[in-house]
Short mmCIF file of C-alpha atoms in Angstrom, two decimals:
data_model
loop_
_atom_site.label_atom_id
_atom_site.label_comp_id
_atom_site.label_asym_id
_atom_site.label_seq_id
_atom_site.Cartn_x
_atom_site.Cartn_y
_atom_site.Cartn_z
CA UNK K 285 -104.79 -19.71 20.63
CA UNK K 286 -106.31 -16.33 21.51
CA UNK K 287 -110.27 -15.72 21.33
CA UNK K 288 -112.16 -12.72 20.73
CA UNK K 289 -116.38 -11.84 21.77
CA UNK K 290 -118.12 -11.70 18.89
CA UNK K 291 -120.75 -9.34 19.52
CA UNK K 292 -120.88 -6.48 21.81
CA UNK K 293 -120.16 -5.43 25.57
CA UNK K 294 -118.09 -7.74 27.11
CA UNK K 295 -120.52 -10.83 28.94
CA UNK K 296 -118.61 -11.37 32.10
CA UNK K 297 -119.43 -7.81 32.96
CA UNK K 298 -122.74 -7.79 32.11
CA UNK K 299 -125.77 -8.13 35.08
CA UNK K 300 -129.51 -8.22 35.65
CA UNK K 301 -132.18 -6.92 38.23
CA UNK K 302 -131.13 -8.87 41.62
CA UNK K 303 -131.36 -8.09 45.12
CA UNK K 304 -128.81 -8.44 48.06
CA UNK K 305 -129.02 -8.42 51.69
CA UNK K 306 -126.30 -8.78 54.95
CA UNK K 307 -127.19 -9.30 58.77
CA UNK K 308 -124.92 -8.83 61.89
CA UNK K 309 -125.35 -9.75 65.13
CA UNK K 310 -122.73 -8.94 68.04
CA UNK K 311 -122.72 -12.23 70.37
CA UNK K 312 -120.84 -9.92 73.10
CA UNK K 313 -116.62 -10.06 74.24
CA UNK K 314 -115.56 -9.38 70.77
CA UNK K 315 -117.56 -12.21 68.93
CA UNK K 316 -119.80 -11.17 66.53
CA UNK K 317 -121.19 -13.32 63.51
CA UNK K 318 -122.78 -12.06 59.75
CA UNK K 319 -124.06 -13.41 56.73
CA UNK K 320 -124.99 -12.15 53.34
CA UNK K 321 -126.84 -13.38 50.24
CA UNK K 322 -127.40 -11.51 47.08
CA UNK K 323 -129.38 -13.16 43.48
CA UNK K 324 -129.19 -11.76 40.48
CA UNK K 325 -130.82 -12.10 37.37
CA UNK K 326 -128.29 -13.66 34.68
CA UNK K 327 -128.17 -11.69 31.14
CA UNK K 328 -128.69 -13.28 27.33
CA UNK K 329 -125.66 -13.09 25.99
CA UNK K 330 -123.85 -14.27 29.67
CA UNK K 331 -125.73 -17.92 28.92
CA UNK K 332 -125.76 -17.66 24.46
CA UNK K 333 -122.48 -16.20 24.50
CA UNK K 334 -120.00 -17.90 21.82
CA UNK K 335 -116.91 -16.34 20.53
CA UNK K 336 -114.03 -16.50 18.31
CA UNK K 337 -110.87 -18.57 18.62
CA UNK K 338 -108.40 -17.08 16.64
CA UNK K 339 -104.67 -18.41 16.24
CA UNK K 340 -101.67 -16.09 16.71
CA UNK K 341 -102.15 -14.69 12.68
CA UNK K 342 -105.45 -13.26 13.65
CA UNK K 343 -107.05 -16.26 11.76
CA UNK K 344 -110.02 -17.57 13.36
CA UNK K 345 -109.49 -21.44 13.62
CA UNK K 346 -113.23 -22.06 15.44
CA UNK K 347 -115.71 -21.03 18.35
CA UNK K 348 -116.53 -21.64 22.00
CA UNK K 349 -118.94 -21.31 24.87
CA UNK K 350 -118.94 -18.75 26.98
CA UNK K 351 -118.16 -21.32 30.46
CA UNK K 352 -121.40 -21.07 33.03
CA UNK K 353 -125.31 -21.33 32.73
CA UNK K 354 -128.03 -20.52 34.63
CA UNK K 355 -131.07 -18.59 35.14
CA UNK K 356 -129.86 -16.19 38.21
CA UNK K 357 -125.95 -15.79 39.68
CA UNK K 358 -126.33 -16.46 43.31
CA UNK K 359 -123.63 -15.79 46.44
CA UNK K 360 -124.16 -17.12 49.91
CA UNK K 361 -122.33 -16.03 53.12
CA UNK K 362 -121.15 -16.75 56.54
CA UNK K 363 -118.65 -15.26 58.79
CA UNK K 364 -117.26 -14.93 62.54
CA UNK K 365 -114.95 -12.44 63.96
CA UNK K 366 -113.55 -11.83 67.54
CA UNK K 367 -112.02 -8.73 67.92
CA UNK K 368 -110.92 -8.17 71.77
CA UNK K 369 -107.27 -8.13 73.75
CA UNK K 370 -105.33 -6.96 70.91
CA UNK K 371 -106.36 -9.84 68.70
CA UNK K 372 -107.91 -10.01 65.53
CA UNK K 373 -109.62 -13.02 63.56
CA UNK K 374 -111.96 -13.63 61.47
CA UNK K 375 -113.16 -16.43 58.95
CA UNK K 376 -115.62 -16.25 56.02
CA UNK K 377 -117.00 -18.86 53.70
CA UNK K 378 -119.08 -18.13 50.66
CA UNK K 379 -121.08 -20.58 47.65
CA UNK K 380 -121.60 -18.94 44.89
CA UNK K 381 -123.65 -20.22 41.71
CA UNK K 382 -122.72 -18.86 38.53
CA UNK K 383 -121.34 -15.88 39.94
CA UNK K 384 -117.19 -15.94 40.31
CA UNK K 385 -115.74 -15.61 37.63
CA UNK K 386 -112.71 -16.44 35.87
CA UNK K 387 -110.71 -15.13 32.48
CA UNK K 388 -110.66 -11.65 32.33
CA UNK K 389 -111.22 -11.59 28.46
CA UNK K 390 -112.44 -13.64 25.42
CA UNK K 391 -108.15 -13.41 25.15
CA UNK K 392 -107.87 -16.07 27.57
CA UNK K 393 -109.28 -18.63 25.27
CA UNK K 394 -110.99 -20.58 28.53
CA UNK K 395 -113.25 -17.63 30.31
CA UNK K 396 -116.81 -17.40 32.31
CA UNK K 397 -118.57 -18.60 35.40
CA UNK K 398 -117.82 -21.43 37.99
CA UNK K 399 -121.55 -23.29 37.76
CA UNK K 400 -120.47 -23.30 41.67
CA UNK K 401 -117.30 -22.18 43.62
CA UNK K 402 -116.17 -22.40 47.56
CA UNK K 403 -114.64 -19.67 48.70
CA UNK K 404 -113.13 -19.73 51.98
CA UNK K 405 -110.78 -16.72 53.80
CA UNK K 406 -108.99 -16.52 57.31
CA UNK K 407 -107.21 -13.71 58.91
CA UNK K 408 -105.25 -13.26 62.00
CA UNK K 409 -104.07 -9.58 63.04
CA UNK K 410 -102.25 -8.80 66.01
CA UNK K 411 -102.30 -5.29 67.67
CA UNK K 412 -98.58 -4.07 69.75
CA UNK K 413 -99.21 -1.21 72.25
CA UNK K 414 -95.60 0.92 70.04
CA UNK K 415 -98.17 0.42 67.04
CA UNK K 416 -97.36 -2.55 64.95
CA UNK K 417 -99.85 -4.58 63.51
CA UNK K 418 -99.01 -8.00 61.71
CA UNK K 419 -101.47 -9.77 59.67
CA UNK K 420 -101.58 -13.27 57.87
CA UNK K 421 -104.67 -13.91 55.35
CA UNK K 422 -105.24 -17.21 53.71
CA UNK K 423 -107.51 -17.38 50.53
CA UNK K 424 -108.92 -20.03 48.56
CA UNK K 425 -111.66 -20.36 45.87
CA UNK K 426 -112.07 -23.43 44.13
CA UNK K 427 -114.28 -24.17 40.96
CA UNK K 428 -116.51 -26.86 41.11
CA UNK K 429 -117.15 -29.02 37.35
CA UNK K 430 -116.24 -26.20 35.12
CA UNK K 431 -117.77 -26.97 32.01
CA UNK K 432 -119.23 -25.40 28.80
CA UNK K 433 -120.62 -28.53 27.35
CA UNK K 434 -118.64 -28.60 24.09
CA UNK K 435 -116.41 -31.38 24.01
CA UNK K 436 -112.73 -30.93 25.47
CA UNK K 437 -113.68 -28.18 27.65
CA UNK K 438 -114.55 -29.95 30.50
CA UNK K 439 -112.08 -28.58 33.56
CA UNK K 440 -113.78 -30.54 36.62
CA UNK K 441 -112.77 -28.91 39.73
CA UNK K 442 -109.96 -25.98 39.39
CA UNK K 443 -108.73 -23.76 41.85
CA UNK K 444 -109.34 -20.26 40.91
CA UNK K 445 -107.49 -18.62 43.60
CA UNK K 446 -105.25 -20.04 46.85
CA UNK K 447 -102.54 -17.82 48.49
CA UNK K 448 -101.13 -16.60 51.57
CA UNK K 449 -100.99 -12.77 51.89
CA UNK K 450 -98.94 -11.62 54.62
CA UNK K 451 -98.28 -7.78 55.72
CA UNK K 452 -97.18 -5.27 57.93
CA UNK K 453 -99.37 -2.59 59.39
CA UNK K 454 -98.54 0.45 61.46
CA UNK K 455 -100.46 3.01 63.56
CA UNK K 456 -99.36 6.23 65.20
CA UNK K 457 -102.13 5.83 67.38
CA UNK K 458 -104.55 2.98 68.23
CA UNK K 459 -107.68 5.12 66.65
CA UNK K 460 -105.94 6.12 63.58
CA UNK K 461 -106.29 3.72 60.42
CA UNK K 462 -103.82 1.26 59.62
CA UNK K 463 -101.01 2.45 57.02
CA UNK K 464 -99.97 0.02 54.63
CA UNK K 465 -96.41 -0.14 54.92
CA UNK K 466 -95.21 -3.66 53.37
CA UNK K 467 -96.55 -6.29 51.95
CA UNK K 468 -95.35 -9.57 50.67
CA UNK K 469 -98.01 -12.49 48.91
CA UNK K 470 -96.67 -16.28 48.71
CA UNK K 471 -98.81 -17.78 46.04
CA UNK K 472 -99.20 -21.91 46.32
CA UNK K 473 -98.63 -23.65 43.08
CA UNK K 474 -101.45 -24.52 40.57
CA UNK K 475 -101.79 -26.02 37.91
CA UNK K 476 -105.30 -24.52 36.94
CA UNK K 477 -105.42 -23.14 33.09
CA UNK K 478 -108.31 -20.88 34.53
CA UNK K 479 -107.02 -17.36 34.74
CA UNK K 480 -109.08 -15.55 37.96
CA UNK K 481 -110.97 -12.52 37.52
CA UNK K 482 -112.58 -11.50 40.76
CA UNK K 483 -114.73 -13.00 44.03
CA UNK K 484 -117.63 -12.20 44.98
CA UNK K 485 -117.11 -12.20 48.17
CA UNK K 486 -116.26 -9.30 51.14
CA UNK K 487 -112.37 -9.03 52.28
CA UNK K 488 -112.45 -8.99 55.99
CA UNK K 489 -111.29 -5.91 57.50
CA UNK K 490 -110.97 -4.61 61.00
CA UNK K 491 -113.11 -1.26 61.96
#
């Protein structure tokens, strides 16, 4: 089954007026902490949009509602970092409301925003003196109570993203930015019918 929005610009790409901010604090001895928040108005299309469900022949068989509803899209994030003695460790947790998207377009059939999502990211790196900098990261995003209020449209809690990322980086000197040489991503198994788009969290990178 395929789906097509009935009107205008895709609702997932719209946004209303909003604000955001972040703060970091250097504790010392390589440790630092930070936090960020953002909040923006959701548009009328995001709260009241429907799209047509069509079969492979292009014949409309019904309509469905975009997932997620609420007046605002909000994110709250906190993280901690250790960067010293050739070791880099960082972790970040973000909780969102009507802000984590899934399904790239109406063609996904099921798409919209998770009413609530919990996003977690952790990364570990080690800088060898000869320039090699291996890195491993784990990222998970879980959507909570995914429901569009239509019979048969309740998917409950779902893993939107869940994977391990392994990267090998090299640098010519300690002052140069890392150059990506190889990368492999090991995806974990999931039975979620939802297709992820993007996560409203800031990736953890070294500086």
